[in-house]
Short mmCIF file of C-alpha atoms and ligand atoms in Angstrom, two decimals:
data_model
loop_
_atom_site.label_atom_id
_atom_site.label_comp_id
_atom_site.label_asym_id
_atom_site.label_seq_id
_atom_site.Cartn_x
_atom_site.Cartn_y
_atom_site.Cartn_z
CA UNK A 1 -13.98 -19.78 -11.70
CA UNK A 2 -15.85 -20.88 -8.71
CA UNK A 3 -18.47 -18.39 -6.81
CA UNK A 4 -17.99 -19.28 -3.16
CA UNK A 5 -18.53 -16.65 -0.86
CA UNK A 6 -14.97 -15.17 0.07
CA UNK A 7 -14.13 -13.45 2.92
CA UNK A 8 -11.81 -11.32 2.26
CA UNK A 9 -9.00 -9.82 4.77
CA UNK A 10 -6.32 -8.78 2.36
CA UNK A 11 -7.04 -5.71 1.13
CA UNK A 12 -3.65 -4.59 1.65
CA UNK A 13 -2.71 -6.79 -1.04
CA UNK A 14 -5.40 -5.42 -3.53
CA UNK A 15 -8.96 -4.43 -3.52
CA UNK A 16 -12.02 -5.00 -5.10
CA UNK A 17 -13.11 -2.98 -7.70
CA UNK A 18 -15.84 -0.75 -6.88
CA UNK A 19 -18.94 -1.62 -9.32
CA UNK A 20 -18.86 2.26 -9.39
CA UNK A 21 -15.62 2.27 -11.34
CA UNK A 22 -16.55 -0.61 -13.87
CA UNK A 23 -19.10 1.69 -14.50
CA UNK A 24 -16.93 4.52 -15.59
CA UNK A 25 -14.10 2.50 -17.03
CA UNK A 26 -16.16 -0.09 -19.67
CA UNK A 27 -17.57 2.71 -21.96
CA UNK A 28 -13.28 3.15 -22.19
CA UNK A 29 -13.75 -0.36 -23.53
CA UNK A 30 -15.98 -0.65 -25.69
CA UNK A 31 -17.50 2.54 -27.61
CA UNK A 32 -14.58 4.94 -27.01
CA UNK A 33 -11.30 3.39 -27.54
CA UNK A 34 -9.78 5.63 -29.72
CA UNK A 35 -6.30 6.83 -28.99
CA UNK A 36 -5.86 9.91 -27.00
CA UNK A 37 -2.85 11.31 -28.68
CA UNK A 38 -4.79 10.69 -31.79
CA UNK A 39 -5.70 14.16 -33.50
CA UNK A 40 -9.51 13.47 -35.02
CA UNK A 41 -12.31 13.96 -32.49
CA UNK A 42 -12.28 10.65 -31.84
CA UNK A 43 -9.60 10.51 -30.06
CA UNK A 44 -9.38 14.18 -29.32
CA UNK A 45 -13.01 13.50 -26.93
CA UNK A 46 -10.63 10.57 -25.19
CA UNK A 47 -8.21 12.72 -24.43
CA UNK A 48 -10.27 15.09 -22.63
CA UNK A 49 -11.70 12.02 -20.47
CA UNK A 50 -8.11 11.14 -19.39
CA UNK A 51 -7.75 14.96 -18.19
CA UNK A 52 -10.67 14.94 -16.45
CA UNK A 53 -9.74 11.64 -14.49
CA UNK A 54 -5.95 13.02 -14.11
CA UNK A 55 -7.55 16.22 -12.06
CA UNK A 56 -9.69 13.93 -9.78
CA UNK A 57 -6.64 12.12 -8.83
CA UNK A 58 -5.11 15.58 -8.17
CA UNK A 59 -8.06 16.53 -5.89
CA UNK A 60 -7.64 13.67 -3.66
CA UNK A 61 -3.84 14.62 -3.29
CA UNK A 62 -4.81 18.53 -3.21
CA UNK A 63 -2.14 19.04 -6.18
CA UNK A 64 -2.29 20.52 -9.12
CA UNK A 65 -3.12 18.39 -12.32
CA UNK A 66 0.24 19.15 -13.90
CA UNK A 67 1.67 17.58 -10.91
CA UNK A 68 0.64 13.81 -11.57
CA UNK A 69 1.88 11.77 -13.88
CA UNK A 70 -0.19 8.57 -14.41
CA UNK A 71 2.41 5.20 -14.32
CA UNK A 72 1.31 1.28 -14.60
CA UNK A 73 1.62 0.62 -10.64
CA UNK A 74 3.31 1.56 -7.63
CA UNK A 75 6.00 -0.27 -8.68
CA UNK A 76 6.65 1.92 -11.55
CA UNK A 77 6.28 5.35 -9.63
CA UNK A 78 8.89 4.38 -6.60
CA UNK A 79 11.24 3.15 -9.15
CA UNK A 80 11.10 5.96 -11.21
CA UNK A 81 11.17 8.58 -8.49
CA UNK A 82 14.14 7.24 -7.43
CA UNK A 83 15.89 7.13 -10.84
CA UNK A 84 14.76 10.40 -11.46
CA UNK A 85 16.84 11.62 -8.43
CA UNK A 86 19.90 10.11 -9.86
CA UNK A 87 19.85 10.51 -13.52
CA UNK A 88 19.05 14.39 -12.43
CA UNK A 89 21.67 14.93 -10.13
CA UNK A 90 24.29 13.22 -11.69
CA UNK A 91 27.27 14.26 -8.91
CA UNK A 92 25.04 12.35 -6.16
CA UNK A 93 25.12 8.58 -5.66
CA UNK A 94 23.52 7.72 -2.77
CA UNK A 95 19.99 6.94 -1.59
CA UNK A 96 18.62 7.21 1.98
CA UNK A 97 15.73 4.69 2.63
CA UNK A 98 14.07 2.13 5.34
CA UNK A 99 14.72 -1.48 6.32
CA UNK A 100 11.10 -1.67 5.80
CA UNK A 101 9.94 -0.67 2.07
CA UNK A 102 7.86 -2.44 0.16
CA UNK A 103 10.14 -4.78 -2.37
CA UNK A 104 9.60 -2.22 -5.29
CA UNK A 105 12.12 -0.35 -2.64
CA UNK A 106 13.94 -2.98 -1.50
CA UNK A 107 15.09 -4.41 -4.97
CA UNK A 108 15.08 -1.60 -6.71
CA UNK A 109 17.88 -0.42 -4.04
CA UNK A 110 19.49 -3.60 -4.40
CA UNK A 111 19.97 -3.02 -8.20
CA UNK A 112 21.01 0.41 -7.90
CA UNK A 113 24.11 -1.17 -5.78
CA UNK A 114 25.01 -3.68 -8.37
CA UNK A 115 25.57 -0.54 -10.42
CA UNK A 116 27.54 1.43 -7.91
CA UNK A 117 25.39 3.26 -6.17
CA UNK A 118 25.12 3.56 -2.45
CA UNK A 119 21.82 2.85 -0.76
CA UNK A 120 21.30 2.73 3.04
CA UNK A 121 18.78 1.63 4.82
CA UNK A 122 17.50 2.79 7.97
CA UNK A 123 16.54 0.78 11.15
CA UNK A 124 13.31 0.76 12.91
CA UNK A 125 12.33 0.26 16.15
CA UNK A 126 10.30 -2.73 17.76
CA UNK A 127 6.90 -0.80 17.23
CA UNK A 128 8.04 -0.33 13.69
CA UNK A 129 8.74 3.56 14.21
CA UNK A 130 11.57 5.01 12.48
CA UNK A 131 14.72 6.89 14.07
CA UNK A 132 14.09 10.54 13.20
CA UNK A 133 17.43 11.94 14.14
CA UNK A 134 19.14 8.69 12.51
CA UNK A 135 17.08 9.81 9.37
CA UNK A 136 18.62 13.36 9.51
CA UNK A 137 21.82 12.81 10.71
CA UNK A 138 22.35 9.94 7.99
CA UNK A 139 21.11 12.35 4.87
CA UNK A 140 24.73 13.19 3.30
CA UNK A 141 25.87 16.13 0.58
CA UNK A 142 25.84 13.31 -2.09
CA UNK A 143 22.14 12.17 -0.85
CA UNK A 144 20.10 12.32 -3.64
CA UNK A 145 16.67 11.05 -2.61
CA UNK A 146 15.19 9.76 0.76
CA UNK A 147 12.67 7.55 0.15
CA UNK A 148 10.35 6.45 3.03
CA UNK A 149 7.14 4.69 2.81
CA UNK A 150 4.24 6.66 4.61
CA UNK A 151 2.48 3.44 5.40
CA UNK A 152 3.75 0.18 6.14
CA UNK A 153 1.94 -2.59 3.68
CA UNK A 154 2.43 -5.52 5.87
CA UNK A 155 1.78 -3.85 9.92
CA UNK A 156 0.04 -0.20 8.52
CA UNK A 157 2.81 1.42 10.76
CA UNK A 158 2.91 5.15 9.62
CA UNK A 159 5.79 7.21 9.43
CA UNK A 160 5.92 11.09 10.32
CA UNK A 161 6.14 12.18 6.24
CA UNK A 162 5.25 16.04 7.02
CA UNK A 163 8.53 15.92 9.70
CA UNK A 164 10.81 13.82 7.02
CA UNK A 165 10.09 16.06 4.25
CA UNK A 166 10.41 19.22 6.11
CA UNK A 167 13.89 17.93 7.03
CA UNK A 168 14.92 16.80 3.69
CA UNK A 169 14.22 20.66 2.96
CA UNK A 170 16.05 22.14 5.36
CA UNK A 171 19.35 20.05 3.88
CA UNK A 172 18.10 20.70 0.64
CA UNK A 173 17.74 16.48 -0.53
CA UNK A 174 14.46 15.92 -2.76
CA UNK A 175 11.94 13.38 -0.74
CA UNK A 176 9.38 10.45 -2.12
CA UNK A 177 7.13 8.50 -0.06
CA UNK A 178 5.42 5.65 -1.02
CA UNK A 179 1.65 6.29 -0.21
CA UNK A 180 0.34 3.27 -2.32
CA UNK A 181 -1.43 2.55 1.27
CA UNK A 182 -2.60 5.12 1.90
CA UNK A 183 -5.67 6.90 -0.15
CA UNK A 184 -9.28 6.51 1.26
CA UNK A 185 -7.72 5.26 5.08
CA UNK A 186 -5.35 8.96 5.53
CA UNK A 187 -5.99 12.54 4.52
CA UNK A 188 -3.82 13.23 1.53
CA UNK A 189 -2.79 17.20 1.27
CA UNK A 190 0.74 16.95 -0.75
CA UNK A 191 1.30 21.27 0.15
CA UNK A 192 1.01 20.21 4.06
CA UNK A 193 3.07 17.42 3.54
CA UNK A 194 5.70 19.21 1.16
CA UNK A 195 7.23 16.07 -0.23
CA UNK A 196 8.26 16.20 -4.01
CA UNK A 197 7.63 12.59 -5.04
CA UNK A 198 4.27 10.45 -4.23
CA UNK A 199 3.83 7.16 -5.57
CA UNK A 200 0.30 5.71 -5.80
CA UNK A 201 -1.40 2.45 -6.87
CA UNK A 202 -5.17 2.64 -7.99
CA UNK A 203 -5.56 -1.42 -7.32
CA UNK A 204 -5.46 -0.36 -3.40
CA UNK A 205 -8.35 1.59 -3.86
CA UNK A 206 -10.91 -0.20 -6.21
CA UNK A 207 -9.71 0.39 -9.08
CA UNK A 208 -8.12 -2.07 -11.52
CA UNK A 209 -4.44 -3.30 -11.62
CA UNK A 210 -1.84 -1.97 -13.74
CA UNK A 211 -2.85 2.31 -13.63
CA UNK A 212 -1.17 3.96 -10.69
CA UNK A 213 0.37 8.23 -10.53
CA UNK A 214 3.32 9.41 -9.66
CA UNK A 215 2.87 12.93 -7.66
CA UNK A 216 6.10 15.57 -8.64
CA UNK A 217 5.73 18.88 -7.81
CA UNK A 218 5.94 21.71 -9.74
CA UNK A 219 9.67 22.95 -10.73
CA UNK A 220 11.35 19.50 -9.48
CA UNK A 221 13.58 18.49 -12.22
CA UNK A 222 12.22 15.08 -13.48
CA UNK A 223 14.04 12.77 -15.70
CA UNK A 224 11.75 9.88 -17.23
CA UNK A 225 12.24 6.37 -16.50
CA UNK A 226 10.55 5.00 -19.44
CA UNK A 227 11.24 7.28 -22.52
CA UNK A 228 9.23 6.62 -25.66
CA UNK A 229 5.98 8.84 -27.34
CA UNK A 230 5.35 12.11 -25.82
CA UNK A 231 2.57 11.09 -23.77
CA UNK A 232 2.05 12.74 -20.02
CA UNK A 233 3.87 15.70 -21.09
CA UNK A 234 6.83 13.63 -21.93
CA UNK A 235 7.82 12.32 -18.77
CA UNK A 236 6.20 9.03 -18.92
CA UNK A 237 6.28 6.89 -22.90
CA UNK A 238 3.28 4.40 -23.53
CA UNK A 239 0.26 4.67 -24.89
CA UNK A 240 -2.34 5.65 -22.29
CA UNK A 241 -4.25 3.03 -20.35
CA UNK A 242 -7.32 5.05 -21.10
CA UNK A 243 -10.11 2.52 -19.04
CA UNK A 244 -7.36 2.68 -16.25
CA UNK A 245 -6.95 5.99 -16.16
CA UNK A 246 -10.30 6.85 -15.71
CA UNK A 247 -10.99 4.05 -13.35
CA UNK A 248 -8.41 6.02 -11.03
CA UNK A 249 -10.06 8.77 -11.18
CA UNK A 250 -13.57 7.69 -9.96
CA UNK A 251 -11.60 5.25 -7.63
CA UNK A 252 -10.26 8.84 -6.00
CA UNK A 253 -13.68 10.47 -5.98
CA UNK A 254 -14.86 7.53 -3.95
CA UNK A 255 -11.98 6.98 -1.67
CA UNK A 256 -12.53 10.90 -0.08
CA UNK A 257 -15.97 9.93 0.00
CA UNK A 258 -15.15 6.87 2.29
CA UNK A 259 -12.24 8.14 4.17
CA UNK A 260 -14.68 8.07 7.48
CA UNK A 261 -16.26 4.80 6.89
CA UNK A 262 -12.49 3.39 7.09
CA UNK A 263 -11.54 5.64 9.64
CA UNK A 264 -14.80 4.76 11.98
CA UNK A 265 -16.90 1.80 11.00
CA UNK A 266 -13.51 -0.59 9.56
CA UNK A 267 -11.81 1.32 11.95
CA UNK A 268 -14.23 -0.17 15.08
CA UNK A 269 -14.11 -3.86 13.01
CA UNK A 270 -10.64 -4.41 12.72
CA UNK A 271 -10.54 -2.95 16.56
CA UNK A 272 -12.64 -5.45 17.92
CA UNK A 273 -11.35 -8.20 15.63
CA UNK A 274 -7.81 -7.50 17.08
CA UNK A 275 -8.90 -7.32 20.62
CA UNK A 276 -11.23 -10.59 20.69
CA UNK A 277 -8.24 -12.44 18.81
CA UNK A 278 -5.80 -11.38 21.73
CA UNK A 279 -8.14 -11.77 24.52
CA UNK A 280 -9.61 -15.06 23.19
CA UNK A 281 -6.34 -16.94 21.72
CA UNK A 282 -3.34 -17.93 23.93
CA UNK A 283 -0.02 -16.74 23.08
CA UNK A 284 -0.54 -13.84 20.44
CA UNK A 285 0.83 -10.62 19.87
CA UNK A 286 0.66 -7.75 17.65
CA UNK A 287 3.18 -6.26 15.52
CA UNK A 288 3.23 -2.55 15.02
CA UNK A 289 2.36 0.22 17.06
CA UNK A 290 -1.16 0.32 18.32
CA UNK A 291 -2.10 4.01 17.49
CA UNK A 292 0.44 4.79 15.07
CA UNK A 293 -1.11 2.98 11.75
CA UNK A 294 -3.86 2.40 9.39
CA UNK A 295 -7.24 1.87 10.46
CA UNK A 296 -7.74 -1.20 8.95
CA UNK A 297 -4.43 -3.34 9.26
CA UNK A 298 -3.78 -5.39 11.61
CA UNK A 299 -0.44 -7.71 12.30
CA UNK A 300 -0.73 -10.76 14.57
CA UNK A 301 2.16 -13.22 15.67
CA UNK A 302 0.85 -16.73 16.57
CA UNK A 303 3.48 -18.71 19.05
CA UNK A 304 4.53 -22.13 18.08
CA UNK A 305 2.99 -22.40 15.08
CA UNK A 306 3.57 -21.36 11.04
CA UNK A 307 1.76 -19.03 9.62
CA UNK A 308 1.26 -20.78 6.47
CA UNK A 309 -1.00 -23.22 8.43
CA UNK A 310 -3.07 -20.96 9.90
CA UNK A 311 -3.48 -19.19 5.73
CA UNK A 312 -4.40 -22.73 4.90
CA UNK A 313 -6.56 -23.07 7.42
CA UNK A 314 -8.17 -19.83 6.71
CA UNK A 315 -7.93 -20.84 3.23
CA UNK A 316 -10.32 -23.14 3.37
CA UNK A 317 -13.06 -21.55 5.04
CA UNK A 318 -12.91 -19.18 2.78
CA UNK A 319 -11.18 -16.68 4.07
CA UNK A 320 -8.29 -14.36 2.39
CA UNK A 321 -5.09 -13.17 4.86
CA UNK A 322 -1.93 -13.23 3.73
CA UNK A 323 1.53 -13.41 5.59
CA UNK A 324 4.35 -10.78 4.45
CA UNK A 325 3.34 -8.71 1.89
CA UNK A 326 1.61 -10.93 -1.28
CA UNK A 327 4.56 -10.38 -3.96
CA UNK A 328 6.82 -12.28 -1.33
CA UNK A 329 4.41 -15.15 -0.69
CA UNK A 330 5.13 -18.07 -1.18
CA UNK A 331 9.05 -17.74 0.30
CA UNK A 332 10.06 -19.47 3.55
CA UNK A 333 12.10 -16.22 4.56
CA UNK A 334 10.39 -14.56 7.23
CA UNK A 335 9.07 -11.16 6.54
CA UNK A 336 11.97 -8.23 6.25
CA UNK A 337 9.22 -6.13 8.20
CA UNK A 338 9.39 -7.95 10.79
CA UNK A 339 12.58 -9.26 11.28
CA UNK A 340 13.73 -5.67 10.85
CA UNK A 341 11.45 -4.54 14.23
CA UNK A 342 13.25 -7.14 15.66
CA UNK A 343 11.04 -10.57 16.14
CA UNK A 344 12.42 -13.69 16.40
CA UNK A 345 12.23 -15.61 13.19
CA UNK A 346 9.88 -18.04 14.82
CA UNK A 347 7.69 -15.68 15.81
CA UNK A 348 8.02 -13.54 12.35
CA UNK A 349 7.12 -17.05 10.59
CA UNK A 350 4.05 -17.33 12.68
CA UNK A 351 2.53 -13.80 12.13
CA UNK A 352 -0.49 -12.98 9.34
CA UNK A 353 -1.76 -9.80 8.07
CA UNK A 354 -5.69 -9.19 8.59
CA UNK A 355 -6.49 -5.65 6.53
CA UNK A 356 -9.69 -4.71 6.56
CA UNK A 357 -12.14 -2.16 3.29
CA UNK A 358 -15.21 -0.11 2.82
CA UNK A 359 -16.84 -3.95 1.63
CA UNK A 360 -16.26 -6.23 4.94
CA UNK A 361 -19.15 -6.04 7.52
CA UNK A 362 -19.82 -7.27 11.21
CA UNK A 363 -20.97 -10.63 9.98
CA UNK A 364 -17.66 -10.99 8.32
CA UNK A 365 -15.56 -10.44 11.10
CA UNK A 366 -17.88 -12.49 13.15
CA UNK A 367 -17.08 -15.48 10.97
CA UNK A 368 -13.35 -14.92 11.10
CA UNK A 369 -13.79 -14.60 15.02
CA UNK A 370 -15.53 -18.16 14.62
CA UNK A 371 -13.25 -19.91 12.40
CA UNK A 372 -9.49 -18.38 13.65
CA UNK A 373 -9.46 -20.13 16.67
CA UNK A 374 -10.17 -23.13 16.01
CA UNK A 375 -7.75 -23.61 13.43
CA UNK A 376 -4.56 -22.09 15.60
CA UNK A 377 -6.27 -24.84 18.50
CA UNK A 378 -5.48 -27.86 15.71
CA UNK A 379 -2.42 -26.45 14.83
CA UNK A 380 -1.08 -26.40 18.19
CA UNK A 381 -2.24 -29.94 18.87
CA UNK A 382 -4.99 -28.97 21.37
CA UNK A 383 -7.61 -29.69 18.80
CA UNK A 384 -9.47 -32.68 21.27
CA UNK A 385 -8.87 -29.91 24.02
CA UNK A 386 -10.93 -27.64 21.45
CA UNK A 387 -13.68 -29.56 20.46
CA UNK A 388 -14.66 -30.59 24.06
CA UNK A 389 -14.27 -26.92 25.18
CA UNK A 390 -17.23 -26.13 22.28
CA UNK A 391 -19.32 -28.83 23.12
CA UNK A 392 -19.36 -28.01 26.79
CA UNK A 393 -20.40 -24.20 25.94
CA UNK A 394 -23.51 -25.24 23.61
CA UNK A 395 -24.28 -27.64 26.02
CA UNK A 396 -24.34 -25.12 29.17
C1 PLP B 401 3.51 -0.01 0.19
C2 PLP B 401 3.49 -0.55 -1.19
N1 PLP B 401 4.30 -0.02 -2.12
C3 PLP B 401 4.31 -0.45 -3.38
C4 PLP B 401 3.50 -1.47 -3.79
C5 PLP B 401 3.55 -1.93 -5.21
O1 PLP B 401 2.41 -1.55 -5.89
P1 PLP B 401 2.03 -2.25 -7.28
O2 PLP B 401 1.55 -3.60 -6.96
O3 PLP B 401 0.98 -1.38 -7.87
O4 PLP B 401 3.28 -2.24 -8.10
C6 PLP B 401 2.63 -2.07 -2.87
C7 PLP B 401 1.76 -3.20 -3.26
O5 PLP B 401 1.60 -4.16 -2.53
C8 PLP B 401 2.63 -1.59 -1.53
O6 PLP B 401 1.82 -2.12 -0.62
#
C-alpha cells in the first residue's frame, strides 16, 4: 500500500474509521473472541459487550434495544425489510418504492418481479423531491411495504419520512426507509418519525464494513431473511460479528457527538466549495435541491465533458469523488438518480459527487478548489487558455 496523502471527498461511499472505534473494536480481536452464544463466562462476558453496543445504537435512533437487530450492511437490512413485508403478509404482492433507491432497492425490486411480485416505482421531480400525493394515492390494499430512502446517496436529497410514514399509517401499509445516510449529518428519533423499518450501515459512520442494524419496532410482525442459529432473538442467523458490533456502537456514540460539526463546520465547507465551483467554473450546475439535503453532499454536472475524466483527473492529485453511487462505478450508464430527475444523459455523464466528514478541513477544500479547475479547463480543450490565465494572475 502506498501512503500518499488522500484527499478524500467520498464519504458517501464509505468513511474512515474513527481511531476511536479501532480502539473499542481490537480488544474484540484479540483477547476476547469467544463466542457470544457460548454459555462459559467467556463467552457469556462477550455477550454482554454486544448488548451494551446494541443499546448505543438504539440511543442514537431513540428506540428501544429490542428494536434493532444488528445485519452485515445496509444491503442486508433493506432487503430483508422488504422480504419481511411479504413473507408476513402473504395475501399482498406489491411494493411501493422510488425511481431513486440505492441499488440494494433497485435490484432487490427487480428480483422480486422475476418472481411475480409487483414493484412500482415512483417518479421524482427535477430537484429530486418526491410526489407526495402520487406516493399516497399509489399505496394499494395489496401494498405491502413502501420503501423510501430518507437520504439520497448520490445528490443527499431528503425525503419528508415523518409525512410518508404517517401516511402509510393512516392506510394501514408497514413503511422502511433507508437511513444508511443519514446518522451523525440528521437527527434520528424513530417515535417522531413512526416508521417500522430503518436500515443502517455502520461503514457510513466510521465504523468498519460488513456490521450494519435493522430498526423494527416493537409488535411489527418480522419474518427473518436469513434463518439459521438463534442469534438476535432469532430474527437474524450467523454468528455475531462481535468487533463489528461493538465498533457500531462507539461509531453511534460519536456520530451524536458530531452531528453539529457536520451540520455547521462541513456544513460551511461543502457550502463554499459548491459556491466557488459554480461561480469560478463555466457551465456547471447542481443536482438536487439546494436546502432540501445533507450537509455535506454535494452533486455537480460539468457541460461537455465526462465525468470519468474529471475522477481521473482528480484521481491523480489525489483526490477521492466518485460519479453515481460507488457499487455502480465503473458502468457507462448514466446515473438512475439522475436520469430519473430528468437530466440529459450528457449532462448526467458529466456530473460527480463531492461528500464531505467530520475529517476534511479548510486546507482540503482549498486544494480541491485549486486542482478542479484546472482539470475541467484541459478537458474542455481550453487548457493553453488556462495556463496563460494563471500566469497572468501570479504575474499581476
Ligand atoms: C442509501 C444507501 N443505501 C444502502 C447502501 C448499501 O449499504 P451497504 O454498502 O452497507 O450494503 C448504501 C451504500 O452506499 C447507501 O448509500
Amino acid at each position: 500500500m502506498d501512503h500518499r496523502k488522500v484527499y478524500y471527498f467520498d464519504n458517501n461511499a464509505t468513511t474512515r474509521v474513527a481511531p476511536e472505534v479501532v480502539d473499542a473494536m481490537v480488544p474484540f480481536l484479540s483477547e476476547f473472541w469467544g463466542n457470544p452464544s457460548s454459555s462459559y463466562h467467556f463467552g457469556r462476558q462477550v455477550a454482554k459487550h454486544v448488548e451494551a453496543a446494541r443499546a448505543k445504537v438504539a440511543e442514537l435512533i431513540n428506540a428501544d434495544p429490542r428494536e434493532v437487530i444488528f445485519t452485515s450492511c445496509g444491503t442486508e437490512g433493506n432487503n430483508s425489510a422488504i422480504n419481511s413485508a411479504l413473507v408476513s403478509q402473504p395475501g399482498k404482492r406489491h411494493v411501493l418504492t422510488t425511481a431513486v433507491e440505492h441499488s440494494a432497492n433497485m435490484k432487490f425490486g427487480a428480483a422480486l418481479q422475476k418472481r411475480g411480485y409487483e414493484v412500482n416505482y415512483l417518479p421524482v421531480e427535477s430537484d429530486g423531491a418526491l410526489d407526495i400525493h402520487l406516493l399516497e394515492k399509489s399505496i394499494r390494499p395489496d401494498t405491502a411495504i413502501v420503501s423510501v430512502m430518507w437520504a439520497n446517496n448520490e445528490t443527499g436529497v431528503i425525503f419528508p419520512i415523518e409525512e410518508i410514514a404517517a401516511i402509510c399509517r393512516s392506510k394501514g401499509v408497514l413503511c422502511h426507509t433507508d437511513a444508511v445516510q443519514t446518522p451523525g449529518k440528521l437527527k434520528i428519533d424513530v417515535a417522531e418519525l413512526g416508521v417500522d423499518m430503518m436500515s443502517f450501515s455502520a461503514h457510513k459512520l466510521h465504523a468498519p464494513k460488513g456490521i450494519g442494524a435493522l430498526y423494527v419496532k416493537k409488535r411489527t410482525k418480522y419474518h427473518p431473511y436469513l434463518v439459521g442459529g438463534g442469534q438476535e432473538q432469532g430474527r437474524r442467523g450467523g454468528t455475531e460479528n462481535v468487533a463489528g458490533m461493538v465498533a457500531f456502537g462507539r461509531a453511534a456514540e460519536l456520530a451524536m457527538a458530531s452531528l453539529e460539526d457536520e451540520n455547521t463546520r462541513v456544513k460551511a465547507l461543502r457550502d463554499r466549495m459548491e459556491k466557488t465551483i459554480l461561480a469560478t467554473i463555466p457551465d456547471v450546475m447542481r443536482n438536487g435541491s439546494r436546502l432540501h439535503r445533507l450537509p455535506n453532499t454535494s452533486n455537480l454536472s460539468f457541460g461537455g465533458i465526462e465525468a470519468e475524466g474529471i475522477l481521473i483527473g482528480l484521481d491523480n492529485a489525489g483526490i477521492c469523488a466518485s460519479s453515481g453511487s460507488a457499487c455502480t462505478t465503473g458502468s457507462l450508464d448514466p446515473s438512475h438518480v439522475l436520469m430519473a430527475m430528468g437530466l440529459k444523459a450528457a449532462r448526467a455523464r458529466g456530473s460527480i459527487r463531492l461528500s464531505l466528514g467530520i475529517y476534511n478541513t479548510a486546507e482540503e477544500v482549498d486544494y480541491l478548489l485549486e486542482e478542479l479547475p484546472g482539470i475541467v479547463a484541459r478537458l474542455r480543450g481550453h487548457e493553453a487558455h488556462h495556463k496563460g490565465k494563471a500566469k497572468h494572475a501570479v504575474a499581476g
